[in-house]
Short mmCIF file of C-alpha atoms in Angstrom, two decimals:
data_model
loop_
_atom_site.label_atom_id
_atom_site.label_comp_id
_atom_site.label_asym_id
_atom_site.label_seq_id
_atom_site.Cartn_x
_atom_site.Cartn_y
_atom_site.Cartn_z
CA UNK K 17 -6.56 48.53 33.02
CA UNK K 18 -9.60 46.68 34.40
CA UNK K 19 -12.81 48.22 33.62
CA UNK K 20 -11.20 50.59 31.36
CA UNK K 21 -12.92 51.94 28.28
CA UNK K 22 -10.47 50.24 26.59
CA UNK K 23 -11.46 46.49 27.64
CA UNK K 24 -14.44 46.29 24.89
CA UNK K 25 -11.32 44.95 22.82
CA UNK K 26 -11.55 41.96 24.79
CA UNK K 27 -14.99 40.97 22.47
CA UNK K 28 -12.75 40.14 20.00
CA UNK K 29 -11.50 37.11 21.37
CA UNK K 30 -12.10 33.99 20.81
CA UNK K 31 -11.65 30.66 22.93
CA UNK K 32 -11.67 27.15 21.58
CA UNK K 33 -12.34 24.91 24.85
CA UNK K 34 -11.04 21.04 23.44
CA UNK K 35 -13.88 18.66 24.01
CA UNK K 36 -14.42 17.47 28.05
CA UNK K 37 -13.78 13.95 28.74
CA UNK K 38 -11.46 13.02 25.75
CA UNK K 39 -8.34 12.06 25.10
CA UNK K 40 -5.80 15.03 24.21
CA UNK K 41 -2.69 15.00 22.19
CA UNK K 42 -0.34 17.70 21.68
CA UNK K 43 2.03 16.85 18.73
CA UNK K 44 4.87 19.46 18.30
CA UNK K 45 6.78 19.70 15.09
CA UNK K 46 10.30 21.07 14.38
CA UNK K 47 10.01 24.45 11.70
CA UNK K 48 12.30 24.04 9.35
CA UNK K 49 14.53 21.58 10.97
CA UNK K 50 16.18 20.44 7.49
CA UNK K 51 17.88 23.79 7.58
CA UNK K 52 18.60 23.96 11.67
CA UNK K 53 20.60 20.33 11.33
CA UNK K 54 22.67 21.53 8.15
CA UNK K 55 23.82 24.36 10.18
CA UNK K 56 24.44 22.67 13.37
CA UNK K 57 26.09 19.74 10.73
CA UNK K 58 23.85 17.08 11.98
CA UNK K 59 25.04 13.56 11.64
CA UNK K 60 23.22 11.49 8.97
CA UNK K 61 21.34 9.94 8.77
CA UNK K 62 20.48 9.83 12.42
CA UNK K 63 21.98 12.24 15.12
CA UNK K 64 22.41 10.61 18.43
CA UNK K 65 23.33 14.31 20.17
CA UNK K 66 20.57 15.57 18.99
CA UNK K 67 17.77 13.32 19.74
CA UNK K 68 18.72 12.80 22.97
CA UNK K 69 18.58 16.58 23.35
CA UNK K 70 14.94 16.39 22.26
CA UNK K 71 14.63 13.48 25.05
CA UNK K 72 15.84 15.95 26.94
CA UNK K 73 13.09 18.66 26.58
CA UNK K 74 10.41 16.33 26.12
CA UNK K 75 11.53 14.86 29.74
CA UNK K 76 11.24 18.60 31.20
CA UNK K 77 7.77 18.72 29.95
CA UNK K 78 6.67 15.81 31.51
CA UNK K 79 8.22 16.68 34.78
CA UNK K 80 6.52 20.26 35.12
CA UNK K 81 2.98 18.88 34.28
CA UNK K 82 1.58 15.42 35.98
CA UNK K 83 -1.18 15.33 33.56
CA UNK K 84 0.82 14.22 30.70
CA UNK K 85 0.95 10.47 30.65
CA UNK K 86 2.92 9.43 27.71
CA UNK K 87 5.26 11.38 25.27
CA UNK K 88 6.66 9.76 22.04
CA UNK K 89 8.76 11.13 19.76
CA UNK K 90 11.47 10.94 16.97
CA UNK K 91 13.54 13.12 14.76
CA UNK K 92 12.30 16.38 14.97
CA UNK K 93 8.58 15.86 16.99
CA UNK K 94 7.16 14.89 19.88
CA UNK K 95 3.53 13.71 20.88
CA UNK K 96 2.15 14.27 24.38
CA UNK K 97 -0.77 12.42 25.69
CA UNK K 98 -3.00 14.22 28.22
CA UNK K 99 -4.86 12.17 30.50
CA UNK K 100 -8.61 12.53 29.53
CA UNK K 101 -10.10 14.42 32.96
CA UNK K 102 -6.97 17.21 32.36
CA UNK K 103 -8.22 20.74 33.43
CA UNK K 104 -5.12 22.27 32.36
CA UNK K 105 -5.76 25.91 31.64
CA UNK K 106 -8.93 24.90 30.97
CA UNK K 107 -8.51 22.87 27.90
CA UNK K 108 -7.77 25.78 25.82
CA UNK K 109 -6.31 24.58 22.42
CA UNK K 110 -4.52 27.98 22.11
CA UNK K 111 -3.36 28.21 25.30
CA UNK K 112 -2.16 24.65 25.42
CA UNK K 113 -0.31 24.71 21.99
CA UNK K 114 1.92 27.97 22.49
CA UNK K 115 2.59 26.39 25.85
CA UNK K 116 4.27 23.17 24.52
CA UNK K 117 5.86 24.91 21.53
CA UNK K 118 7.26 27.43 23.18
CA UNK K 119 8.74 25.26 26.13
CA UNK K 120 10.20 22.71 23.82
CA UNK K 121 11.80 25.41 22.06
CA UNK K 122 13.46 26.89 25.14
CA UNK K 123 14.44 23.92 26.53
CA UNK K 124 15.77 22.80 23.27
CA UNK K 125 17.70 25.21 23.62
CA UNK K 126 18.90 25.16 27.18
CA UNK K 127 19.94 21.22 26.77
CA UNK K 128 21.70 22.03 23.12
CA UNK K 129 24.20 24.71 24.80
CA UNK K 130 24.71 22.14 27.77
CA UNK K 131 25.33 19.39 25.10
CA UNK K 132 26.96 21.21 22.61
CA UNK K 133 29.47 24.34 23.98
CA UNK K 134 31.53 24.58 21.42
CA UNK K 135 28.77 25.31 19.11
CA UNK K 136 25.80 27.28 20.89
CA UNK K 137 23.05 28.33 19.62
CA UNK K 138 22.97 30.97 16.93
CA UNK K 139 20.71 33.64 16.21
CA UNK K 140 20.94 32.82 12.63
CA UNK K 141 19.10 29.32 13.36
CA UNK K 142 17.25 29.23 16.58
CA UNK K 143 15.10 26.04 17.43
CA UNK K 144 11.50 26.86 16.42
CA UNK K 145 8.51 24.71 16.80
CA UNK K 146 4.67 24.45 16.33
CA UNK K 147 2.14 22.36 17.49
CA UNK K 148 -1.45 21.07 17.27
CA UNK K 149 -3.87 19.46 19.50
CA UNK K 150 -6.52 16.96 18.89
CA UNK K 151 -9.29 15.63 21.62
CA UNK K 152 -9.53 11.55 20.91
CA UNK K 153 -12.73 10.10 22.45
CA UNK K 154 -11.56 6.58 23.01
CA UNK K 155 -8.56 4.97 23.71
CA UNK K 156 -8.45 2.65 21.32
CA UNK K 157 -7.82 5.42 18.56
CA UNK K 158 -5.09 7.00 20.68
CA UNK K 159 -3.24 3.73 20.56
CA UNK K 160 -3.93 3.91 17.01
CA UNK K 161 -2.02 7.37 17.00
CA UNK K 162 0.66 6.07 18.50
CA UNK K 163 1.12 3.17 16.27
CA UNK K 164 0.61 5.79 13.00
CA UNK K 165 3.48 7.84 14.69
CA UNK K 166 6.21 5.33 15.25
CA UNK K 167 5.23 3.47 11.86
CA UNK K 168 5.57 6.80 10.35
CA UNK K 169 9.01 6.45 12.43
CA UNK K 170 10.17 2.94 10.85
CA UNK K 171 9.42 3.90 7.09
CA UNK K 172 11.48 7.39 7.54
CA UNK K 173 14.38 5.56 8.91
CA UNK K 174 14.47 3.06 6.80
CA UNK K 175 14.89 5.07 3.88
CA UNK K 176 16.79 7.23 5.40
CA UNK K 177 19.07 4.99 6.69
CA UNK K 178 19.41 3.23 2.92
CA UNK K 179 19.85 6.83 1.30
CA UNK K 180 22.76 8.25 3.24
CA UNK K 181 24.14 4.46 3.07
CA UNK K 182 24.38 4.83 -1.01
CA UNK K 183 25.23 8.01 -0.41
CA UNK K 184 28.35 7.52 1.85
CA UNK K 185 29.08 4.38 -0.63
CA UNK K 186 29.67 7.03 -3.47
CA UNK K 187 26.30 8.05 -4.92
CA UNK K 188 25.04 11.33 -5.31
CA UNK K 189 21.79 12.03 -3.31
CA UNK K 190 20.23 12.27 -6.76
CA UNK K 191 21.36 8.79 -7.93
CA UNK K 192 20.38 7.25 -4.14
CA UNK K 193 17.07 8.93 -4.60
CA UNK K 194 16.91 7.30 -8.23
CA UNK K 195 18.15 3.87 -7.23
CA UNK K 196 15.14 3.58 -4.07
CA UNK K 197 12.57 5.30 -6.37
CA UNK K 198 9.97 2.75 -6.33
CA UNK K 199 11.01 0.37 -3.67
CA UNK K 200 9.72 -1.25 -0.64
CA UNK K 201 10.59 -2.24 2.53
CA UNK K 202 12.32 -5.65 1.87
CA UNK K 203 14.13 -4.12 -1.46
CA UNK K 204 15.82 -1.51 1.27
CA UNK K 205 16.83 -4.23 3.24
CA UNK K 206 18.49 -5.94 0.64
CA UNK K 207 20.09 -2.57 -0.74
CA UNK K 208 21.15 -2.00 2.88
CA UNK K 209 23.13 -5.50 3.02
CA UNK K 210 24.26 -6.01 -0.32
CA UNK K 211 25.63 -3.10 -1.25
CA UNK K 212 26.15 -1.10 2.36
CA UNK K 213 27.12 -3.74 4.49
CA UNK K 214 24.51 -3.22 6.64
CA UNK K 215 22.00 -5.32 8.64
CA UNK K 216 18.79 -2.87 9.41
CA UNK K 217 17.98 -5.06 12.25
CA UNK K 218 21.57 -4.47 14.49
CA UNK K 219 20.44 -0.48 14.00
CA UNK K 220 19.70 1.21 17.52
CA UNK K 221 16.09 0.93 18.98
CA UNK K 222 16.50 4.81 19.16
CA UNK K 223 16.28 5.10 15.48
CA UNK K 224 14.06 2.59 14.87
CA UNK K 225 11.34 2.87 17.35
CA UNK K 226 11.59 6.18 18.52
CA UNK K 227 11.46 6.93 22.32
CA UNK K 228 8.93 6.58 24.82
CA UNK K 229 8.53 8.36 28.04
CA UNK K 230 6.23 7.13 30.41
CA UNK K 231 4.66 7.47 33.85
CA UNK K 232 5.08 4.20 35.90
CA UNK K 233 3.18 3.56 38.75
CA UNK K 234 3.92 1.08 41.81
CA UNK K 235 0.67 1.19 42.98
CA UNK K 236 -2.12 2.38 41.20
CA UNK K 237 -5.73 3.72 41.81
CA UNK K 238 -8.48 4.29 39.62
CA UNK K 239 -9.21 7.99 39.48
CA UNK K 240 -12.98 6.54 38.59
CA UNK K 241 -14.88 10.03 40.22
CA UNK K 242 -16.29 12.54 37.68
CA UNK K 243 -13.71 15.52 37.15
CA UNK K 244 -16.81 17.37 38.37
CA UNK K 245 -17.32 15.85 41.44
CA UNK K 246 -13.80 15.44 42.72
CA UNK K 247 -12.41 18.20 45.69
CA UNK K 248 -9.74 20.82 45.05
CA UNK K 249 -8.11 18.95 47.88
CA UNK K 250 -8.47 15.58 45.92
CA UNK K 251 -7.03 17.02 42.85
CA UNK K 252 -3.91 18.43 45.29
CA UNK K 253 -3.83 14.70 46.39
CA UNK K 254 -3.94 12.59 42.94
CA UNK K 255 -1.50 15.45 41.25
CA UNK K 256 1.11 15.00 43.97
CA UNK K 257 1.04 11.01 43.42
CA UNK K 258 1.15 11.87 39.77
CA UNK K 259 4.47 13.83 40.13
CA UNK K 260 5.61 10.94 42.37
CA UNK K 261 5.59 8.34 39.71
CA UNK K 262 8.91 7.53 38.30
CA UNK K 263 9.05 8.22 34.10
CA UNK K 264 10.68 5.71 32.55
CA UNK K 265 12.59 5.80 28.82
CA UNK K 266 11.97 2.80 26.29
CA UNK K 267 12.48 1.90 23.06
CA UNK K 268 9.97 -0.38 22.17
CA UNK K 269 7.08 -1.60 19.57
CA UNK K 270 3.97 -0.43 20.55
CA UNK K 271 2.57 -1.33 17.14
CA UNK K 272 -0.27 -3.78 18.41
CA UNK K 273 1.62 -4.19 21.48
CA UNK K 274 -2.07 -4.87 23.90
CA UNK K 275 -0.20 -6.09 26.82
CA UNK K 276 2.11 -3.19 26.86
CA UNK K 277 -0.55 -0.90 26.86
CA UNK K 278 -3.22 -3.12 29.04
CA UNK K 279 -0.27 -3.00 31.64
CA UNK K 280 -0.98 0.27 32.10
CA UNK K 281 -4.24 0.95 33.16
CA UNK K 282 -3.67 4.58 34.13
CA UNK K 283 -3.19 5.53 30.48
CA UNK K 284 -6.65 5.01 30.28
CA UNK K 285 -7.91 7.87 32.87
#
């Protein structure tokens, strides 16, 4: 209905455009995902199946749009780092969070039915997901996000890992949550091996760490020219060599880690 009467409605609208030249980072979140793994009977306290299903959509992501960089996630969330000169629709926050959260939702989906067929997908507990995004102006305090996210990672695990331990060794969850009331890292350890049996340390990478997904380059070039100044044909060019680079899984500490991330200079543009 262009130039309709009924287009004055468009007035109402509002656009917020994330801040040029900064760092963006789309975290998306899992909505009530303590209920969604009791249905689905989600191993505790760490389900393989299922985080590797969240790889799985994350991966997608990454695949369909060059300008994301790095993803990390674990358990139920994943954080996507958009390189700083991204145009993508504009930089519209709105437009840029229903996209995420509604594609990790569907292919949530899609890679839990391919995983899982003899339990799909119920319409009594669908995947659901929201998500936020935040402009960073230097790099230095997106590496500091990263490091908040997988130490937020670590401490969750940890307890989590000692909890269902006591648990499975006989406790109730309200004498487990008693007994670690109070405690810190090295006391979970020690609860862990003493009275689990179990050394923290042999755990997977996957459940301590989290997972990384990132763009690796074989050859690299600065993209150095103002977003402003560069052709539509250069864009064409450096997002086709973008697409090109391989993305690679790890499982490592990024805590600190300054030649990990000085290796890769491109996480910088």
């Amino acid at each position: 209905m262009a130039n309709s009467k009924y287009e004055y409605v468009k007035a109402f609208e509002r656009e917020n455009y994330l801040l040029p030249e900064t760092y963006i980072v789309i975290r998306v979140d899992g909505k009530g995902f303590h209920k969604f793994s009791q249905h689905y009977n989600f191993a505790k306290p760490n389900d393989l199946q299922a985080l590797q299903v969240m790889n799985a959509a994350a991966l997608e992501i990454m695949k369909r749009y060059s300008d994301v960089q790095l993803a990390y996630g674990d358990s139920d969330e994943y954080s996507f780092l958009l390189r700083r000169k991204c145009d993508l629709y504009e930089r519209r926050e709105m437009k840029l969070c229903t996209l995420f959260a509604s594609l990790m939702a569907t292919f949530y989906t899609l890679f839990w039915n391919k995983a899982h067929p003899e339990r799909p997908i119920e319409l009594e507990q669908v995947p659901t997901f929201d998500a936020r995004a935040v402009s960073y102006p230097s790099f230095e305090i997106v590496r500091d996000y990263f490091s908040w996210r997988q130490v937020d990672c670590h401490i969750n695990n940890l307890y989590n890992t000692t909890f269902w331990g006591l648990v499975k060794k006989g406790m109730t969850p309200q004498e487990a949550e008693q007994r670690l009331s109070g405690t810190v890292s090295s006391d979970k350890n020690e609860i862990l091996f003493k009275d689990c049996g179990v050394n923290y340390n042999n755990e997977p990478e996957i459940y301590k760490k989290g997972t990384i997904l990132v763009r690796e380059f074989d050859e690299y070039k600065s993209e150095a020219t103002p977003v402003t100044a560069v052709s539509s044909r250069q864009r064409q060019k450096q997002d086709k060599l973008r697409r090109k680079a391989r993305i690679e899984k790890v499982h490592v500490d990024i805590i600190n880690n300054n030649p990990w991330w000085d290796a890769r200079p491109w996480l910088r543009e």
